[in-house]
Coordinates of C-alpha atoms and ligand atoms in Angstrom, one line a residue:
M1 CA 5.3 53.7 5.2
S2 CA 5.2 57.1 4.3
P3 CA 4.3 58.2 0.5
S4 CA 7.5 60.1 0.6
Q5 CA 9.5 57.4 1.1
P6 CA 10.7 55.0 -1.8
P7 CA 9.2 51.2 -2.5
V8 CA 11.3 48.6 -0.6
T9 CA 13.0 46.6 -2.9
L10 CA 13.8 42.9 -1.6
L11 CA 16.9 41.1 -2.9
P12 CA 16.4 37.9 -4.8
F13 CA 16.3 34.7 -3.4
A14 CA 19.0 32.9 -3.4
E15 CA 21.3 31.2 -6.5
R16 CA 21.0 28.0 -4.7
A17 CA 17.4 28.2 -4.3
T18 CA 16.1 29.3 -7.8
S19 CA 18.8 27.1 -9.8
L20 CA 17.6 24.0 -7.8
A21 CA 15.4 21.2 -10.0
P22 CA 12.4 20.3 -8.4
S23 CA 12.0 16.5 -7.6
A24 CA 10.0 15.1 -11.1
T25 CA 9.3 12.3 -9.4
L26 CA 7.2 14.0 -6.8
A27 CA 6.2 16.1 -9.5
M28 CA 4.6 12.6 -11.5
T29 CA 3.0 11.8 -7.9
A30 CA 1.0 14.5 -7.4
R31 CA -0.2 14.6 -11.2
V32 CA -1.2 11.2 -10.3
K33 CA -3.2 12.4 -7.3
D34 CA -4.5 15.2 -8.8
L35 CA -6.3 12.9 -11.7
Q36 CA -7.2 10.2 -9.3
A37 CA -9.0 13.5 -7.5
Q38 CA -11.1 14.2 -10.7
G39 CA -12.1 10.6 -10.6
I40 CA -10.3 8.9 -13.5
E41 CA -8.3 5.5 -12.5
I42 CA -5.0 5.5 -12.8
L43 CA -2.5 2.8 -12.5
D44 CA 0.4 3.8 -10.8
L45 CA 4.2 2.5 -11.3
T46 CA 5.5 6.0 -9.5
A47 CA 5.9 4.7 -6.1
G48 CA 9.3 5.2 -4.6
E49 CA 8.6 3.5 -1.6
P50 CA 7.0 0.0 0.0
D51 CA 3.4 -0.3 -0.4
F52 CA 3.6 -2.0 2.9
S53 CA 2.9 -1.0 6.6
P54 CA 5.5 -1.3 9.1
P55 CA 5.9 -4.2 11.3
K56 CA 3.8 -4.3 14.2
C57 CA 6.4 -3.8 16.7
V58 CA 7.0 -0.2 15.3
E59 CA 4.0 0.6 16.0
D60 CA 3.6 -0.8 19.6
A61 CA 7.3 1.1 20.4
A62 CA 6.4 3.7 19.2
I63 CA 3.2 4.3 21.2
K64 CA 4.9 3.0 24.1
A65 CA 7.6 5.9 23.8
I66 CA 4.8 8.6 23.7
H67 CA 3.0 7.4 26.7
E68 CA 6.6 7.3 28.3
G69 CA 7.3 11.1 27.6
R70 CA 10.0 10.3 25.5
G71 CA 9.5 12.3 22.7
R72 CA 12.6 14.9 24.2
Y73 CA 15.5 16.2 22.2
T74 CA 18.7 13.6 22.4
A75 CA 22.5 14.1 21.5
A76 CA 22.5 15.7 17.8
A77 CA 23.7 12.1 16.0
G78 CA 21.0 10.2 18.4
M79 CA 20.3 7.9 21.0
M80 CA 23.4 5.8 21.7
E81 CA 21.3 2.5 22.0
L82 CA 20.0 2.7 18.5
R83 CA 24.0 3.4 17.1
K84 CA 24.7 0.6 19.0
A85 CA 21.8 -1.4 17.4
V86 CA 23.2 -0.1 14.1
A87 CA 26.5 -0.7 14.5
A88 CA 25.7 -4.5 15.6
Q89 CA 23.3 -4.6 12.4
V90 CA 25.9 -3.4 9.7
E91 CA 28.5 -6.1 11.5
R92 CA 26.1 -8.8 11.3
E93 CA 25.1 -8.2 7.9
L94 CA 27.9 -6.8 6.3
G95 CA 31.0 -7.6 8.3
I96 CA 32.0 -4.0 8.7
S97 CA 33.3 -3.2 12.1
Y98 CA 32.2 0.2 13.2
D99 CA 32.7 1.7 16.6
P100 CA 28.7 3.0 17.7
K101 CA 30.0 6.6 17.9
Q102 CA 30.9 6.2 14.2
I103 CA 27.7 6.0 13.6
V104 CA 25.6 9.2 13.2
I105 CA 21.1 8.4 13.2
T106 CA 19.8 11.0 10.8
N107 CA 16.3 12.1 9.6
G108 CA 16.3 10.1 6.5
A109 CA 18.8 9.1 4.6
K110 CA 18.2 11.7 2.3
I111 CA 19.1 14.5 4.4
G112 CA 22.4 12.2 6.1
I113 CA 23.4 11.9 1.8
A114 CA 23.0 15.9 1.6
Q115 CA 25.0 16.5 4.9
A116 CA 28.1 13.9 4.2
L117 CA 28.4 16.2 1.0
M118 CA 28.4 19.7 2.8
V119 CA 30.9 18.0 5.1
M120 CA 33.1 16.5 2.2
V121 CA 32.9 19.2 -0.9
E122 CA 34.8 22.8 -0.8
S123 CA 33.0 25.0 -3.3
G124 CA 34.5 24.4 -6.4
D125 CA 34.8 20.4 -6.1
N126 CA 33.2 17.6 -7.9
V127 CA 31.6 15.1 -7.5
L128 CA 31.2 11.4 -9.7
V129 CA 27.4 10.4 -10.3
P130 CA 27.4 7.5 -12.3
T131 CA 24.0 7.9 -14.6
P132 CA 21.3 6.7 -14.3
C133 CA 21.2 8.1 -10.6
W134 CA 18.7 8.9 -8.5
T135 CA 17.1 12.3 -8.7
S136 CA 18.2 14.0 -5.9
Y137 CA 21.9 13.4 -5.9
P138 CA 23.1 16.4 -8.5
E139 CA 20.9 18.5 -7.0
M140 CA 22.1 17.8 -3.4
V141 CA 26.0 18.2 -4.7
K142 CA 25.0 21.8 -6.3
L143 CA 23.3 22.9 -2.8
A144 CA 26.9 22.0 -1.6
E145 CA 28.1 24.3 -4.3
G146 CA 30.1 21.5 -5.6
E147 CA 29.6 20.2 -9.6
P148 CA 27.9 17.2 -10.1
R149 CA 29.7 15.4 -13.1
V150 CA 28.0 12.5 -14.9
V151 CA 29.3 9.7 -15.7
D152 CA 27.0 7.5 -18.5
C153 CA 27.1 4.0 -17.2
G154 CA 26.0 3.3 -20.7
A155 CA 23.5 -0.3 -22.3
S156 CA 24.6 -2.3 -19.0
L157 CA 23.8 0.1 -16.8
L158 CA 26.7 -0.1 -14.7
P159 CA 29.5 2.6 -13.9
R160 CA 33.0 1.2 -15.7
V161 CA 36.1 2.4 -13.9
E162 CA 38.1 4.1 -16.9
D163 CA 34.7 6.0 -17.4
L164 CA 35.2 7.2 -13.6
E165 CA 39.1 7.7 -14.1
A166 CA 38.2 10.0 -17.3
A167 CA 35.6 12.3 -15.5
R168 CA 37.8 12.8 -12.7
D169 CA 40.5 15.5 -11.7
E170 CA 42.2 16.8 -8.5
R171 CA 39.1 18.4 -7.4
T172 CA 37.4 15.1 -7.3
A173 CA 36.0 15.1 -4.0
A174 CA 33.6 12.0 -4.1
L175 CA 31.6 9.6 -5.8
M176 CA 28.3 8.4 -5.1
L177 CA 27.9 4.9 -5.6
N178 CA 23.9 3.5 -5.0
S179 CA 23.8 -0.4 -5.3
P180 CA 21.1 -1.5 -5.1
C181 CA 20.0 1.4 -7.4
N182 CA 17.3 3.6 -7.9
P183 CA 16.4 4.1 -10.7
T184 CA 17.5 1.0 -12.5
G185 CA 17.3 -2.3 -10.2
M186 CA 20.6 -3.0 -10.9
V187 CA 22.6 -4.7 -8.1
F188 CA 26.6 -3.8 -9.0
P189 CA 28.6 -7.1 -8.7
E190 CA 31.0 -8.1 -6.1
Q191 CA 34.2 -7.6 -8.5
L192 CA 32.8 -4.2 -10.1
L193 CA 33.0 -2.9 -6.7
R194 CA 35.8 -4.3 -5.8
E195 CA 37.7 -2.6 -8.4
I196 CA 35.6 0.9 -8.1
G197 CA 36.9 0.7 -4.4
E198 CA 40.4 -0.1 -5.0
W199 CA 39.9 2.7 -7.8
A200 CA 38.8 5.1 -5.2
A201 CA 41.3 4.2 -2.2
D202 CA 44.3 4.5 -4.8
K203 CA 43.0 8.3 -6.0
G204 CA 42.0 9.5 -2.7
V205 CA 38.6 9.4 -3.9
R206 CA 35.8 9.4 -1.1
I207 CA 32.8 6.8 -1.9
I208 CA 29.3 8.0 -0.6
S209 CA 28.0 4.6 -0.7
D210 CA 23.9 4.7 -0.2
E211 CA 23.1 1.1 0.3
I212 CA 19.4 2.0 1.6
Y213 CA 17.9 -0.7 -0.7
S214 CA 20.6 -3.2 0.5
T215 CA 18.0 -5.7 1.8
L216 CA 15.8 -5.9 -1.3
T217 CA 17.5 -8.1 -3.9
Y218 CA 16.1 -11.3 -5.9
G219 CA 17.1 -14.0 -7.9
G220 CA 20.3 -15.2 -6.3
A221 CA 21.8 -11.5 -6.0
K222 CA 24.0 -10.6 -3.0
H223 CA 24.3 -7.2 -2.3
Y224 CA 27.9 -6.1 -1.2
S225 CA 29.3 -2.5 0.3
P226 CA 32.7 -1.7 -1.6
L227 CA 33.4 -0.4 1.9
Q228 CA 33.5 -4.2 2.9
L229 CA 35.2 -5.3 -0.1
V230 CA 37.7 -2.7 0.2
P231 CA 38.1 -1.9 4.0
E232 CA 40.6 0.7 3.5
L233 CA 37.8 2.5 2.2
Q234 CA 36.4 2.7 5.8
D235 CA 38.8 5.5 6.5
T236 CA 37.7 7.8 4.3
S237 CA 34.7 6.9 3.2
V238 CA 30.6 7.0 4.1
W239 CA 28.1 3.9 4.5
I240 CA 24.2 5.0 4.4
G241 CA 21.4 3.2 5.0
G242 CA 18.1 3.4 6.8
M243 CA 14.2 2.2 7.6
S244 CA 12.5 4.0 5.0
K245 CA 13.1 0.7 2.0
A246 CA 13.6 -2.2 4.0
Y247 CA 11.0 -2.0 7.3
A248 CA 8.1 0.3 4.7
M249 CA 8.9 3.2 7.5
T250 CA 9.7 6.2 4.5
G251 CA 7.3 8.6 6.6
W252 CA 9.3 7.8 9.8
R253 CA 12.3 9.5 8.6
M254 CA 14.7 7.4 9.7
G255 CA 18.6 7.5 8.1
F256 CA 21.6 6.1 9.5
L257 CA 25.6 6.8 8.0
A258 CA 28.7 5.3 9.6
G259 CA 32.1 7.2 8.8
P260 CA 35.2 7.9 10.4
M261 CA 35.1 9.4 13.4
D262 CA 36.7 12.4 12.3
L263 CA 34.0 12.6 9.5
A264 CA 31.3 11.3 11.7
K265 CA 31.8 13.9 14.1
S266 CA 31.9 16.8 11.4
I267 CA 28.5 15.5 10.1
A268 CA 26.9 15.1 13.5
K269 CA 28.1 18.9 13.8
V270 CA 26.3 20.3 10.9
Q271 CA 23.3 18.0 11.7
S272 CA 23.2 19.7 15.4
Q273 CA 22.7 23.2 13.6
L274 CA 20.4 22.3 11.0
A275 CA 18.2 19.2 12.4
G276 CA 19.5 19.7 16.3
S277 CA 18.3 15.9 16.9
P278 CA 17.0 12.7 14.6
N279 CA 13.2 12.2 15.7
A280 CA 13.3 10.3 19.1
I281 CA 9.9 8.6 18.7
S282 CA 11.1 7.4 15.5
M283 CA 14.3 6.2 17.1
Y284 CA 12.8 3.9 19.5
A285 CA 10.4 2.6 16.7
S286 CA 13.7 1.8 14.6
L287 CA 15.1 0.7 17.4
A288 CA 12.4 -2.1 17.7
A289 CA 12.5 -2.8 14.3
I290 CA 16.1 -3.4 13.7
E291 CA 15.7 -5.7 17.3
N292 CA 12.8 -7.9 16.3
A293 CA 11.7 -7.3 12.7
D294 CA 13.9 -9.6 10.7
V295 CA 11.0 -12.1 9.6
E296 CA 8.7 -9.2 8.5
R297 CA 11.4 -7.7 6.7
E298 CA 12.1 -11.0 5.2
E299 CA 8.4 -11.3 3.9
M300 CA 8.6 -8.1 2.2
R301 CA 11.4 -8.9 0.7
Q302 CA 9.5 -12.2 -1.2
A303 CA 6.4 -10.0 -1.8
F304 CA 9.0 -7.7 -4.3
E305 CA 10.7 -10.6 -5.3
A306 CA 7.7 -12.8 -6.7
R307 CA 6.7 -8.8 -8.2
C308 CA 10.2 -8.4 -10.1
K309 CA 9.4 -11.2 -11.6
I310 CA 6.2 -10.5 -13.2
V311 CA 7.5 -7.2 -14.3
V312 CA 11.1 -9.1 -15.9
D313 CA 9.2 -11.6 -17.9
A314 CA 6.7 -9.1 -19.2
L315 CA 9.5 -6.9 -20.4
S316 CA 11.4 -9.6 -22.2
E317 CA 8.5 -10.2 -24.1
M318 CA 7.9 -6.7 -25.2
P319 CA 10.1 -6.7 -28.7
G320 CA 12.5 -3.3 -28.8
V321 CA 12.6 -2.9 -25.1
D322 CA 15.8 -2.5 -23.5
C323 CA 16.1 -3.4 -20.0
P324 CA 18.8 -5.3 -18.2
N325 CA 17.3 -7.4 -15.6
P326 CA 16.8 -5.9 -12.5
S327 CA 17.7 -7.7 -9.2
G328 CA 17.5 -5.0 -6.5
A329 CA 15.6 -2.0 -5.1
F330 CA 11.8 -2.2 -6.5
Y331 CA 12.2 -0.9 -10.1
A332 CA 12.9 -1.8 -14.0
F333 CA 14.9 0.8 -16.0
A334 CA 13.1 0.0 -19.4
G335 CA 15.7 1.4 -22.5
V336 CA 12.8 2.5 -25.6
R337 CA 15.2 3.9 -27.7
S338 CA 13.9 2.1 -30.8
F339 CA 10.8 3.3 -30.6
L340 CA 11.7 7.3 -30.8
G341 CA 10.2 9.0 -33.8
K342 CA 7.4 6.3 -34.0
T343 CA 3.9 7.6 -33.2
C344 CA 0.9 6.1 -31.9
P345 CA -2.0 5.9 -34.3
D346 CA -4.3 6.0 -31.7
T347 CA -3.8 9.4 -30.1
G348 CA -1.6 10.8 -32.7
R349 CA 1.5 11.4 -30.6
K350 CA 5.1 10.9 -31.5
V351 CA 7.1 9.5 -29.3
E352 CA 10.7 11.4 -29.1
S353 CA 11.9 10.2 -25.6
G354 CA 11.2 8.1 -22.5
D355 CA 9.2 11.1 -21.2
D356 CA 7.1 11.4 -24.1
L357 CA 6.3 7.7 -23.7
V358 CA 5.3 8.3 -20.5
E359 CA 2.5 11.1 -21.1
L360 CA 1.1 8.4 -23.8
L361 CA 1.0 5.6 -21.3
L362 CA -0.9 8.1 -18.9
E363 CA -3.3 9.6 -21.2
A364 CA -3.8 6.7 -23.2
D365 CA -3.8 4.0 -20.9
Q366 CA -3.9 5.2 -17.2
V367 CA -0.7 3.9 -16.4
A368 CA 1.5 6.5 -14.7
T369 CA 5.4 5.8 -14.4
I370 CA 8.1 8.5 -14.5
G371 CA 10.3 9.3 -17.4
G372 CA 13.6 8.7 -17.6
S373 CA 15.0 12.5 -17.8
A374 CA 14.6 12.9 -14.0
F375 CA 17.6 10.1 -14.1
G376 CA 19.7 11.7 -16.7
A377 CA 18.6 9.0 -18.9
P378 CA 16.1 10.9 -21.5
E379 CA 16.0 7.2 -24.3
A380 CA 14.5 5.4 -21.1
F381 CA 11.6 5.5 -18.2
R382 CA 10.7 3.8 -14.8
I383 CA 8.6 1.2 -13.5
S384 CA 8.4 0.9 -9.9
F385 CA 6.7 -2.6 -9.0
A386 CA 6.0 -1.5 -5.4
T387 CA 2.3 -2.0 -5.5
S388 CA 0.3 -5.3 -6.2
E389 CA 0.6 -8.0 -8.6
E390 CA -2.6 -7.7 -10.3
V391 CA -2.2 -3.9 -10.9
L392 CA 1.8 -5.1 -12.2
R393 CA -0.1 -7.3 -14.5
A394 CA -2.7 -5.0 -15.7
C395 CA -0.1 -2.3 -16.4
M396 CA 2.1 -4.7 -18.1
K397 CA -0.1 -5.9 -20.4
R398 CA -1.0 -2.6 -21.5
I399 CA 2.6 -1.2 -21.8
A400 CA 2.8 -4.1 -24.2
A401 CA -0.5 -3.4 -26.2
R402 CA 0.4 0.6 -26.5
L403 CA 4.5 0.0 -27.5
A404 CA 3.1 -2.8 -30.3
K405 CA 0.8 -0.8 -31.7
L406 CA 3.7 2.4 -32.5
T407 CA 4.0 2.8 -36.2
Ligands
PLP501 C1 18.2 6.4 -4.0 C2 18.1 6.7 -2.4 N1 18.7 6.7 -1.6 C3 18.1 7.7 -0.5 C4 16.5 7.7 -0.6 C5 16.0 8.4 0.8 O1 16.1 7.7 1.6 P1 14.8 8.3 3.2 O2 13.3 8.2 3.1 O3 15.1 7.1 3.8 O4 15.3 9.8 3.4 C6 15.9 7.3 -1.4 C7 14.3 7.0 -1.7 O5 13.7 7.4 -2.7 C8 16.6 6.4 -2.8 O6 15.6 6.2 -4.1

């Protein structure tokens, strides 16, 4: 640039990026890693992923696929063999019958949900988000230029039809449902899902049913899909599943969605322009898991069930903690309203929110959890039980002792 030329002015970054909240859960995970790198021993209850290794057949199938040179582009919607296997699994486990062409394989359920929103939501539409909710839903709706409408679930942690109806208007494009739920661990009862499904079908609201935790239920709780209970929804709505939680394959980035043919094709078209096609090696690995790893999947579920019991038993003995029993996913969401305004005598820290309590537990007890504000519920905090029973027992003891000290 010659001295006589005016300095170049760049336009600012787009609003959609600057207004986006960073992922609070990933921020806490980074903080824990940082403290651990400084040599501080932290007991970590922040994990959003199973602490198990994937089934052996997954690794074998991936290595075989690499050696056979299968790491190539596929059709945008994914390998037909895997789409067939997913359709068969959905039929077997939920009783919903999809043509394999209605299945789209995505690079993780997360991007599948985002792509579904891009197809369903027109600028200015709104999407109902029962809260507490997974931290990414509101931000994904905003990226699709929609308005996330928070619908508070209240003390039961379950959405109510009358609240959904009160929040709905003619620009309501979709409802996000997530059972088993992150962060609450709630498995929505069959009758409630039926009522919500019938309401949605009646009002012309599409559902995005995020069932990524569907295989992880405990204590006799049974997972239902609203699309199975109200079959008309199969003509309007989207089912979301994936490999991350059920098969401990988080880093393999494999998700699935199913919807009516026109919607599935539109989502595949968006995917063809954004991702191209899903990860081919992970598709071979996922195919092996779906066909051969039912036993390992069940073993992992049983391990989570035992951990869930440890957490539920411990929480039920903490006076003042408000936590409907979790029966799915791998989280408990503890309400701490009765502790707000109290002070820790050891540190002088006052607890005004779930996030403050999380800070206190981290500083004073070296226990890492996630504050409820990340999930739209600031008077609570999330405990992940994706860790060993030994760590869980130690953490629950420390949390109980700290809460008992607050005055
Ligand atoms: C509720 C919920 N949906 C979707 C996902 C995304 O899963 P994936 O790893 O398949 O992108 C997560 C991951 O934490 C989740 O908790």
